[in-house]
Amino acid sequence: MEALKHGAIYHGKNLEIIWVDAETLKEEEITSRLEAADGVLVPGGFGIRGIEGKILSARYSRENNVPYLGLCLGLQSLWPSSPATWPACLAPTL
């Protein structure tokens, strides 16, 4: 978060961080939670905790052309969000 804050200061921009809990994020509320965002940052994590919300965020970003920065597991969340990857995997397990 500090890097984002310093980047905003350097470029003379205001940064407002909207925290969204990936563990409680539901598909029916994804638009209302992320539509005000100019970008989405999904941090890393371990295990399956919150993975559905991370995948939903990645899919929302891809489908709505919102810049997405995934760190570690956040980056890996992009793969299952893309229908182009599904045929290559006969039985995806998350």
mmCIF file of C-alpha atoms in Angstrom:
data_model
loop_
_atom_site.group_PDB
_atom_site.id
_atom_site.type_symbol
_atom_site.label_atom_id
_atom_site.label_comp_id
_atom_site.label_asym_id
_atom_site.label_seq_id
_atom_site.Cartn_x
_atom_site.Cartn_y
_atom_site.Cartn_z
ATOM 1 C CA MET A 1 0.000 0.000 0.000
ATOM 2 C CA GLU A 2 2.858 2.355 0.767
ATOM 3 C CA ALA A 3 4.198 1.987 -2.780
ATOM 4 C CA LEU A 4 0.796 2.979 -4.176
ATOM 5 C CA LYS A 5 0.640 5.989 -1.850
ATOM 6 C CA HIS A 6 4.123 7.152 -2.824
ATOM 7 C CA GLY A 7 3.396 6.614 -6.518
ATOM 8 C CA ALA A 8 0.277 8.749 -6.238
ATOM 9 C CA ILE A 9 2.165 11.508 -4.427
ATOM 10 C CA TYR A 10 4.936 11.466 -7.031
ATOM 11 C CA HIS A 11 2.427 11.843 -9.854
ATOM 12 C CA GLY A 12 0.357 14.476 -8.037
ATOM 13 C CA LYS A 13 -2.708 12.230 -7.795
ATOM 14 C CA ASN A 14 -5.104 11.485 -4.980
ATOM 15 C CA LEU A 15 -5.319 7.875 -3.879
ATOM 16 C CA GLU A 16 -8.407 6.476 -2.239
ATOM 17 C CA ILE A 17 -8.159 2.852 -1.170
ATOM 18 C CA ILE A 18 -11.405 0.911 -1.024
ATOM 19 C CA TRP A 19 -10.942 -2.289 0.963
ATOM 20 C CA VAL A 20 -12.993 -5.270 -0.220
ATOM 21 C CA ASP A 21 -12.913 -8.519 1.734
ATOM 22 C CA ALA A 22 -12.403 -11.306 -0.827
ATOM 23 C CA GLU A 23 -13.560 -13.882 1.683
ATOM 24 C CA THR A 24 -17.077 -12.411 1.887
ATOM 25 C CA LEU A 25 -17.381 -11.054 -1.664
ATOM 26 C CA LYS A 26 -20.371 -12.480 -3.552
ATOM 27 C CA GLU A 27 -20.990 -12.509 -7.303
ATOM 28 C CA GLU A 28 -24.210 -10.495 -7.019
ATOM 29 C CA GLU A 29 -22.398 -7.607 -5.286
ATOM 30 C CA ILE A 30 -19.178 -7.488 -7.305
ATOM 31 C CA THR A 31 -20.294 -4.611 -9.542
ATOM 32 C CA SER A 32 -21.539 -2.438 -6.697
ATOM 33 C CA ARG A 33 -18.321 -3.018 -4.753
ATOM 34 C CA LEU A 34 -15.852 -2.395 -7.607
ATOM 35 C CA GLU A 35 -17.560 -0.035 -10.072
ATOM 36 C CA ALA A 36 -16.066 3.063 -8.423
ATOM 37 C CA ALA A 37 -12.514 1.678 -8.678
ATOM 38 C CA ASP A 38 -10.054 2.908 -11.302
ATOM 39 C CA GLY A 39 -7.937 -0.172 -10.671
ATOM 40 C CA VAL A 40 -7.938 -3.393 -8.665
ATOM 41 C CA LEU A 41 -5.049 -4.736 -6.608
ATOM 42 C CA VAL A 42 -5.373 -8.296 -5.330
ATOM 43 C CA PRO A 43 -2.668 -9.299 -2.863
ATOM 44 C CA GLY A 44 -1.301 -12.739 -2.276
ATOM 45 C CA GLY A 45 -2.651 -15.286 0.116
ATOM 46 C CA PHE A 46 -2.338 -18.894 1.086
ATOM 47 C CA GLY A 47 -4.708 -21.785 0.573
ATOM 48 C CA ILE A 48 -8.296 -21.482 -0.511
ATOM 49 C CA ARG A 49 -9.364 -18.724 1.871
ATOM 50 C CA GLY A 50 -10.938 -15.911 -0.167
ATOM 51 C CA ILE A 51 -9.986 -17.427 -3.518
ATOM 52 C CA GLU A 52 -13.520 -17.165 -4.945
ATOM 53 C CA GLY A 53 -13.559 -13.421 -4.262
ATOM 54 C CA LYS A 54 -10.130 -13.000 -5.835
ATOM 55 C CA ILE A 55 -11.290 -14.827 -8.966
ATOM 56 C CA LEU A 56 -14.458 -12.709 -9.094
ATOM 57 C CA SER A 57 -12.353 -9.543 -8.846
ATOM 58 C CA ALA A 58 -10.055 -10.734 -11.614
ATOM 59 C CA ARG A 59 -12.999 -11.569 -13.854
ATOM 60 C CA TYR A 60 -14.680 -8.220 -13.156
ATOM 61 C CA SER A 61 -11.460 -6.392 -14.050
ATOM 62 C CA ARG A 62 -10.971 -8.372 -17.257
ATOM 63 C CA GLU A 63 -14.576 -7.988 -18.426
ATOM 64 C CA ASN A 64 -14.759 -4.261 -17.618
ATOM 65 C CA ASN A 65 -11.260 -3.217 -18.765
ATOM 66 C CA VAL A 66 -10.245 -2.142 -15.276
ATOM 67 C CA PRO A 67 -6.479 -2.244 -14.646
ATOM 68 C CA TYR A 68 -5.615 -5.239 -12.465
ATOM 69 C CA LEU A 69 -2.512 -5.862 -10.389
ATOM 70 C CA GLY A 70 -2.342 -9.314 -8.895
ATOM 71 C CA LEU A 71 0.444 -10.132 -6.473
ATOM 72 C CA CYS A 72 1.405 -13.780 -6.006
ATOM 73 C CA LEU A 73 -1.904 -15.664 -5.587
ATOM 74 C CA GLY A 74 -3.691 -12.526 -6.801
ATOM 75 C CA LEU A 75 -1.937 -12.924 -10.160
ATOM 76 C CA GLN A 76 -2.691 -16.641 -10.267
ATOM 77 C CA SER A 77 -6.378 -15.789 -9.755
ATOM 78 C CA LEU A 78 -6.476 -14.462 -13.309
ATOM 79 C CA TRP A 79 -6.127 -17.928 -14.850
ATOM 80 C CA PRO A 80 -9.428 -19.463 -13.675
ATOM 81 C CA SER A 81 -11.256 -16.188 -14.389
ATOM 82 C CA SER A 82 -10.654 -16.516 -18.125
ATOM 83 C CA PRO A 83 -12.962 -18.775 -20.185
ATOM 84 C CA ALA A 84 -10.157 -19.194 -22.724
ATOM 85 C CA THR A 85 -8.308 -21.391 -20.209
ATOM 86 C CA TRP A 86 -11.215 -23.704 -19.409
ATOM 87 C CA PRO A 87 -11.004 -26.099 -22.397
ATOM 88 C CA ALA A 88 -7.419 -26.940 -21.464
ATOM 89 C CA CYS A 89 -8.549 -28.201 -18.084
ATOM 90 C CA LEU A 90 -11.171 -30.958 -18.104
ATOM 91 C CA ALA A 91 -11.883 -30.907 -14.388
ATOM 92 C CA PRO A 92 -10.717 -27.669 -12.752
ATOM 93 C CA THR A 93 -10.468 -27.794 -8.993
ATOM 94 C CA LEU A 94 -10.099 -24.729 -6.802
#
